Coordinates of N, CA and C in Angstrom, one line a residue:
M14 N -12.2 -22.8 -5.0 CA -12.7 -21.6 -4.7 C -12.1 -20.9 -3.5
L15 N -12.2 -21.6 -2.4 CA -11.6 -21.4 -1.2 C -10.2 -21.2 -1.4
D16 N -9.3 -21.8 -2.0 CA -8.1 -21.8 -2.3 C -7.7 -20.5 -3.1
T17 N -8.6 -20.1 -3.9 CA -8.4 -18.8 -4.6 C -8.6 -17.6 -3.8
L18 N -9.6 -17.6 -2.9 CA -9.7 -16.6 -1.9 C -8.5 -16.5 -1.0
L19 N -8.2 -17.6 -0.5 CA -7.1 -17.6 0.6 C -5.8 -17.1 -0.1
F20 N -5.5 -17.4 -1.3 CA -4.4 -17.0 -2.1 C -4.3 -15.5 -2.3
A21 N -5.6 -15.0 -2.6 CA -5.8 -13.6 -2.8 C -5.5 -12.8 -1.6
S22 N -6.0 -13.4 -0.3 CA -5.8 -12.8 0.9 C -4.5 -12.7 1.5
G23 N -3.5 -13.5 1.0 CA -2.0 -13.6 1.4 C -2.0 -14.6 2.3
L24 N -3.1 -15.4 2.8 CA -3.0 -16.7 3.7 C -2.1 -17.8 3.1
L25 N -2.1 -17.9 1.7 CA -1.4 -19.1 1.1 C -0.1 -18.5 0.4
L26 N 0.8 -19.4 0.6 CA 2.2 -19.0 0.0 C 2.1 -19.4 -1.6
S27 N 1.4 -20.5 -2.0 CA 1.3 -20.9 -3.3 C -0.1 -21.5 -3.5
G28 N -0.3 -21.6 -4.9 CA -1.4 -22.1 -5.3 C -1.7 -23.6 -4.9
P29 N -3.0 -24.2 -5.1 CA -3.1 -25.6 -4.7 C -2.7 -26.6 -5.6
E30 N -2.4 -27.7 -5.0 CA -2.0 -29.0 -5.7 C -3.2 -29.9 -5.4
R31 N -3.8 -30.4 -6.6 CA -4.9 -31.3 -6.4 C -4.5 -32.9 -6.7
T32 N -4.7 -33.8 -5.8 CA -4.7 -35.1 -6.0 C -5.9 -35.9 -5.6
P33 N -6.4 -37.0 -6.2 CA -7.5 -37.6 -5.9 C -7.4 -38.4 -4.5
I34 N -8.7 -38.3 -3.8 CA -8.7 -39.1 -2.5 C -9.8 -40.2 -2.8
V35 N -9.5 -41.4 -2.8 CA -10.4 -42.4 -2.9 C -11.3 -42.8 -1.7
S36 N -10.9 -42.4 -0.5 CA -11.3 -42.9 0.7 C -12.5 -41.7 1.2
M37 N -12.4 -40.8 0.4 CA -13.4 -39.6 1.0 C -14.7 -39.7 0.2
P38 N -15.7 -39.1 0.8 CA -17.1 -39.2 0.1 C -17.1 -38.7 -1.3
A39 N -17.9 -39.1 -2.1 CA -18.2 -38.7 -3.6 C -16.7 -38.3 -4.3
G40 N -15.8 -39.0 -4.1 CA -14.6 -38.9 -4.8 C -13.9 -37.6 -4.6
E41 N -14.1 -37.0 -3.6 CA -13.6 -35.6 -3.2 C -12.2 -35.5 -3.6
T42 N -11.7 -34.3 -4.0 CA -10.2 -34.2 -4.4 C -9.6 -33.5 -3.2
E43 N -8.3 -34.1 -3.1 CA -7.6 -33.4 -1.9 C -7.1 -32.0 -2.4
T44 N -7.1 -30.9 -1.8 CA -6.5 -29.9 -1.9 C -5.4 -29.4 -0.9
S45 N -4.1 -29.5 -1.3 CA -3.0 -29.2 -0.3 C -2.6 -27.7 -0.6
V46 N -2.5 -26.9 0.4 CA -2.0 -25.7 0.1 C -1.0 -25.4 1.2
K47 N 0.0 -24.4 0.8 CA 1.0 -23.8 1.7 C 0.4 -22.6 2.4
L48 N 0.5 -22.7 3.7 CA -0.2 -21.5 4.5 C 1.0 -20.4 4.9
N49 N 0.5 -19.2 4.8 CA 1.2 -18.2 5.2 C 1.2 -17.8 6.8
L50 N 1.6 -18.8 7.6 CA 1.3 -18.6 9.0 C 2.6 -18.7 9.9
S51 N 2.4 -18.2 11.1 CA 3.6 -18.4 12.0 C 3.2 -19.3 13.1
A52 N 3.9 -20.5 13.3 CA 3.5 -21.3 14.3 C 3.4 -20.8 15.7
S53 N 4.2 -19.7 15.9 CA 4.3 -19.0 17.3 C 2.9 -18.5 17.8
H54 N 2.0 -18.3 16.8 CA 0.8 -17.6 17.3 C -0.3 -18.5 17.1
V55 N -0.4 -19.6 17.7 CA -1.4 -20.6 17.8 C -2.0 -20.8 19.1
A56 N -3.3 -21.0 19.2 CA -4.1 -21.2 20.4 C -5.2 -22.0 20.1
E57 N -5.5 -23.0 21.0 CA -6.6 -23.8 20.9 C -7.8 -23.1 21.2
R58 N -9.1 -23.3 20.6 CA -10.2 -22.4 21.0 C -11.3 -23.6 21.3
Q59 N -11.3 -23.9 22.5 CA -12.2 -25.1 23.0 C -13.7 -24.6 23.0
A60 N -14.0 -23.3 23.2 CA -15.3 -23.0 23.1 C -15.8 -23.0 21.7
D61 N -15.0 -22.5 20.7 CA -15.3 -22.7 19.1 C -15.6 -24.1 18.8
A62 N -14.8 -25.0 19.4 CA -15.1 -26.4 19.0 C -16.4 -26.9 19.5
A63 N -16.6 -26.5 20.7 CA -18.0 -26.7 21.3 C -19.2 -26.2 20.6
A64 N -18.9 -24.9 20.0 CA -19.9 -24.3 19.2 C -20.1 -25.1 17.8
M65 N -19.1 -25.6 17.2 CA -19.0 -26.2 16.1 C -19.9 -27.6 16.3
L66 N -19.7 -28.2 17.4 CA -20.5 -29.4 18.0 C -22.0 -29.1 18.0
R67 N -22.2 -27.9 18.7 CA -23.6 -27.6 18.8 C -24.2 -27.3 17.5
D68 N -23.5 -26.6 16.6 CA -24.2 -26.4 15.2 C -24.2 -27.5 14.4
L69 N -23.3 -28.5 14.5 CA -23.3 -29.8 13.7 C -24.4 -30.6 14.3
N70 N -24.8 -30.6 15.5 CA -25.8 -31.4 15.9 C -27.2 -30.9 15.8
A71 N -27.1 -29.4 15.8 CA -28.5 -28.7 15.4 C -28.7 -29.1 14.0
A72 N -27.9 -29.2 13.0 CA -28.1 -29.4 11.6 C -28.5 -30.9 11.5
R73 N -28.0 -31.8 12.2 CA -28.3 -33.2 12.2 C -29.7 -33.4 12.7
A74 N -30.2 -32.6 13.8 CA -31.5 -32.8 14.4 C -32.6 -32.3 13.4
R75 N -32.3 -31.2 12.6 CA -33.2 -30.7 11.6 C -33.7 -31.7 10.5
T76 N -32.6 -32.7 10.3 CA -32.9 -33.9 9.3 C -33.3 -35.1 10.0
G77 N -33.6 -35.0 11.3 CA -34.1 -36.1 12.0 C -32.9 -37.2 12.3
L78 N -31.6 -36.8 12.3 CA -30.6 -37.7 12.7 C -30.2 -37.6 14.2
A79 N -29.7 -38.6 14.6 CA -29.2 -38.6 16.1 C -28.0 -37.7 16.2
P80 N -27.8 -37.0 17.3 CA -26.6 -36.3 17.5 C -25.4 -37.1 17.5
V81 N -24.2 -36.5 17.1 CA -23.0 -37.1 17.4 C -22.5 -36.6 18.7
R82 N -21.5 -37.5 19.3 CA -20.9 -37.1 20.6 C -19.5 -36.9 20.4
M83 N -19.0 -36.0 21.3 CA -17.6 -35.7 21.3 C -16.8 -36.9 21.8
D84 N -15.8 -37.2 21.0 CA -15.0 -38.4 21.5 C -13.5 -37.9 21.8
S85 N -13.1 -38.2 22.9 CA -11.7 -37.8 23.3 C -10.5 -38.1 22.4
D86 N -10.7 -39.5 21.9 CA -9.7 -40.0 21.2 C -9.7 -39.3 19.7
L87 N -10.8 -39.1 19.2 CA -10.9 -38.4 17.9 C -10.4 -36.9 17.9
C88 N -10.6 -36.3 19.2 CA -10.1 -35.0 19.4 C -8.6 -35.0 19.4
A89 N -8.1 -35.8 20.0 CA -6.5 -36.0 20.0 C -6.1 -36.3 18.8
I90 N -6.7 -36.9 17.9 CA -6.4 -37.1 16.4 C -6.4 -36.0 15.6
A91 N -7.6 -35.2 15.8 CA -7.8 -33.9 15.1 C -7.0 -32.9 15.5
R92 N -6.6 -33.0 17.0 CA -5.7 -31.8 17.4 C -4.3 -31.9 16.9
S93 N -3.9 -33.2 16.7 CA -2.4 -33.5 16.3 C -2.6 -33.0 14.8
H94 N -3.5 -33.3 13.9 CA -3.5 -32.8 12.6 C -3.5 -31.4 12.5
A95 N -4.4 -30.6 13.4 CA -4.3 -29.3 13.3 C -3.0 -28.7 13.5
V96 N -2.5 -29.1 14.6 CA -1.1 -28.6 15.0 C 0.1 -28.9 13.9
D97 N -0.1 -30.1 13.5 CA 0.8 -30.4 12.3 C 0.6 -29.5 11.2
M98 N -0.5 -29.1 10.9 CA -0.7 -28.4 9.6 C -0.2 -26.8 9.9
V99 N -0.4 -26.3 11.1 CA 0.1 -24.9 11.4 C 1.6 -25.1 11.5
T100 N 2.1 -26.0 12.4 CA 3.7 -26.2 12.4 C 4.4 -26.3 11.1
R101 N 3.8 -27.0 10.2 CA 4.6 -27.2 8.8 C 4.0 -26.5 7.8
R102 N 3.0 -25.5 8.1 CA 2.4 -24.6 7.2 C 1.8 -25.1 6.0
Y103 N 0.9 -26.0 6.2 CA 0.1 -26.5 5.0 C -1.5 -26.7 5.6
F104 N -2.3 -26.9 4.6 CA -3.8 -27.1 4.9 C -4.2 -28.1 4.0
G105 N -4.6 -29.3 4.4 CA -5.1 -30.4 3.5 C -5.4 -31.6 4.5
H106 N -6.2 -32.5 3.9 CA -6.5 -33.8 4.5 C -5.3 -34.7 4.6
N107 N -4.5 -34.6 3.7 CA -3.3 -35.4 3.6 C -2.1 -34.6 4.1
T108 N -1.3 -35.2 4.7 CA 0.1 -34.6 5.4 C 1.0 -34.4 4.0
P109 N 2.0 -33.8 4.1 CA 2.9 -33.7 3.1 C 3.6 -35.1 2.6
E110 N 3.6 -36.1 3.5 CA 4.2 -37.3 3.2 C 3.0 -38.0 2.6
G111 N 1.7 -37.6 2.7 CA 0.7 -38.5 2.1 C -0.3 -39.2 2.9
A112 N 0.1 -39.0 4.2 CA -0.8 -39.7 5.3 C -2.3 -39.1 5.2
T113 N -3.3 -40.1 5.2 CA -4.6 -39.6 5.1 C -5.2 -39.6 6.6
P114 N -6.4 -39.1 6.7 CA -7.1 -39.0 8.0 C -7.2 -40.5 8.6
F115 N -7.4 -41.5 7.6 CA -7.6 -42.9 8.0 C -6.2 -43.5 8.5
D116 N -5.0 -43.0 7.8 CA -3.8 -43.4 8.4 C -3.4 -42.9 9.8
R117 N -4.0 -41.7 9.9 CA -3.9 -41.1 11.3 C -4.6 -41.8 12.3
M118 N -5.8 -42.2 12.0 CA -6.7 -42.9 12.9 C -6.0 -44.2 13.3
D119 N -5.6 -44.9 12.1 CA -4.8 -46.3 12.3 C -3.5 -45.9 13.2
K120 N -2.9 -45.0 13.1 CA -1.7 -44.7 13.7 C -2.0 -44.8 15.3
F121 N -3.2 -44.0 15.6 CA -3.4 -43.8 17.0 C -4.0 -45.0 17.5
G122 N -4.3 -46.1 16.6 CA -5.0 -47.2 17.2 C -6.4 -47.1 17.4
F123 N -7.1 -46.1 16.8 CA -8.5 -45.9 16.7 C -9.3 -46.8 15.8
K124 N -10.2 -47.6 16.3 CA -10.9 -48.5 15.6 C -12.1 -47.9 15.1
Y125 N -12.6 -48.2 13.8 CA -13.8 -47.5 13.1 C -14.1 -48.5 12.0
G126 N -15.4 -48.4 11.7 CA -16.0 -49.1 10.4 C -16.1 -47.9 9.4
W127 N -16.8 -46.8 9.8 CA -17.0 -45.6 9.0 C -16.2 -44.5 9.5
A128 N -15.5 -43.8 8.7 CA -14.9 -42.5 9.1 C -14.8 -41.7 8.1
G129 N -14.6 -40.3 8.5 CA -14.5 -39.2 7.7 C -13.8 -37.9 8.2
E130 N -13.5 -36.9 7.4 CA -13.0 -35.7 8.0 C -13.3 -34.6 7.1
N131 N -13.7 -33.5 8.0 CA -14.0 -32.1 7.5 C -12.9 -31.1 7.9
L132 N -12.3 -30.3 7.1 CA -11.4 -29.3 7.4 C -12.0 -27.9 7.0
A133 N -11.8 -26.9 7.8 CA -12.3 -25.7 7.4 C -11.2 -24.5 7.8
L134 N -10.9 -23.4 7.2 CA -10.1 -22.5 7.6 C -10.8 -21.2 7.1
D135 N -11.2 -20.5 8.2 CA -12.0 -19.4 8.0 C -11.8 -18.3 9.2
V136 N -12.4 -17.2 9.3 CA -12.2 -16.2 10.2 C -12.8 -16.4 11.6
D137 N -13.7 -17.2 11.7 CA -14.4 -17.6 12.9 C -15.4 -18.7 12.8
Q138 N -15.9 -19.4 13.9 CA -16.7 -20.6 13.9 C -17.8 -20.5 13.2
P139 N -18.7 -19.4 13.2 CA -19.9 -19.3 12.4 C -19.6 -19.4 10.9
S140 N -18.6 -18.7 10.5 CA -18.3 -18.7 9.1 C -17.7 -20.1 8.7
A141 N -17.0 -20.7 9.5 CA -16.5 -22.0 9.1 C -17.5 -23.0 9.1
H142 N -18.5 -23.1 9.8 CA -19.7 -23.9 9.9 C -20.4 -23.7 8.5
K143 N -20.7 -22.4 8.3 CA -21.4 -22.1 7.0 C -20.6 -22.6 5.7
L144 N -19.4 -22.4 5.9 CA -18.6 -22.9 4.6 C -18.6 -24.5 4.6
L145 N -18.5 -25.1 5.6 CA -18.7 -26.6 5.6 C -20.1 -27.0 5.1
W146 N -21.1 -26.3 5.5 CA -22.5 -26.6 5.2 C -22.7 -26.4 3.7
R147 N -22.1 -25.4 3.0 CA -22.4 -25.1 1.7 C -21.7 -26.2 0.7
S148 N -20.6 -26.7 1.3 CA -20.0 -27.9 0.5 C -20.7 -29.2 0.5
N149 N -21.1 -29.6 -0.7 CA -21.7 -31.1 -0.5 C -21.1 -32.2 0.0
D150 N -19.7 -32.4 -0.2 CA -19.1 -33.3 0.4 C -18.9 -33.3 1.9
H151 N -18.7 -31.9 2.3 CA -18.7 -31.8 3.8 C -19.9 -32.0 4.5
R152 N -21.0 -31.5 3.9 CA -22.3 -31.7 4.4 C -22.7 -33.0 4.5
E153 N -22.4 -33.9 3.5 CA -22.6 -35.3 3.5 C -21.9 -36.0 4.8
N154 N -20.7 -35.6 5.1 CA -20.1 -36.0 6.3 C -20.9 -35.5 7.6
M155 N -21.4 -34.3 7.5 CA -22.1 -33.8 8.7 C -23.3 -34.6 8.9
L156 N -23.9 -35.0 7.9 CA -25.3 -35.8 7.9 C -25.1 -37.3 7.7
E157 N -23.9 -37.8 7.9 CA -23.8 -39.2 7.7 C -24.6 -40.0 8.7
P158 N -25.5 -40.8 8.5 CA -26.1 -41.4 9.6 C -25.3 -42.6 10.3
H159 N -24.3 -43.1 9.6 CA -23.3 -44.0 10.3 C -22.3 -43.5 11.5
F160 N -22.3 -42.1 11.3 CA -21.3 -41.5 12.2 C -22.1 -41.3 13.7
S161 N -21.5 -41.5 14.8 CA -22.0 -41.3 16.0 C -21.0 -40.5 17.0
R162 N -19.9 -40.6 16.4 CA -18.7 -39.8 17.3 C -18.1 -38.9 16.4
V163 N -17.5 -37.8 17.2 CA -16.8 -36.7 16.3 C -15.7 -36.3 17.3
G164 N -14.4 -35.8 16.6 CA -13.6 -35.0 17.3 C -13.4 -33.7 16.6
I165 N -13.7 -32.8 17.4 CA -13.5 -31.4 16.7 C -12.5 -30.7 17.5
V166 N -11.7 -29.9 16.8 CA -10.6 -29.0 17.3 C -10.7 -27.7 16.5
A167 N -10.6 -26.6 17.3 CA -10.4 -25.3 16.6 C -9.1 -24.6 17.0
V168 N -8.2 -24.4 16.2 CA -7.0 -23.7 16.3 C -7.0 -22.3 15.7
A169 N -6.6 -21.4 16.7 CA -6.5 -20.0 16.2 C -5.2 -19.6 15.8
T170 N -4.9 -19.0 14.6 CA -3.9 -18.6 14.3 C -4.0 -17.1 14.0
E171 N -2.9 -16.3 13.7 CA -2.9 -15.0 13.6 C -3.8 -14.5 12.3
R172 N -4.0 -15.2 11.5 CA -4.9 -15.2 10.1 C -6.2 -15.7 10.1
G173 N -6.7 -16.5 11.3 CA -7.9 -17.1 11.2 C -7.9 -18.4 11.9
E174 N -9.0 -19.2 11.9 CA -9.1 -20.5 12.6 C -9.1 -21.6 11.7
I175 N -8.4 -22.7 12.1 CA -8.4 -24.0 11.3 C -9.4 -24.9 12.2
F176 N -10.3 -25.4 11.7 CA -11.2 -26.6 12.3 C -10.9 -27.8 11.5
V177 N -10.9 -28.8 12.4 CA -10.7 -30.2 12.1 C -11.9 -30.9 12.6
E178 N -12.6 -31.6 11.8 CA -13.7 -32.4 12.3 C -13.5 -33.9 12.0
D179 N -13.1 -34.8 13.0 CA -12.9 -36.2 12.5 C -14.1 -37.1 13.0
F180 N -14.7 -37.9 12.1 CA -16.0 -38.5 12.4 C -15.7 -40.0 12.3
A181 N -16.4 -40.7 13.1 CA -16.4 -42.3 13.1 C -17.7 -42.8 13.5
D182 N -18.0 -44.1 13.4 CA -19.2 -44.7 13.8 C -19.1 -45.2 15.2

């Protein structure tokens, strides 16, 4: 549904390609789309990443879960992926070469037992948080009790914001 809305808005250059992800919760399918973005108009929004963390931890608190803490290594991994998506004009958990969030964590030498990733592309932080919350698979990541750390990055483009949340135990 998101891909249909983005295609209709002109943000996408082509329709989605779906491939299964076996490492993501509940057998989530990977949607990779081409973005109609210019890499020259990209800016990181640290305040929006902090707001996303605040909203994430508020949701966790409402269900009795401990908060997750921002992890600088996970932030670097999330930032790298966000910049790559904008630079190469795609949106998806997997890179065009097929590297998964877990491949990226391994490449950075990040150690984890449990890990997950949420991606959102929306007009602003409140809308992106609501979008993630309405998705069962993304909400499962947000409320996963094994997760204690998160890296969140918000990257503004001329067409909206890309959010990457990388979770780990």
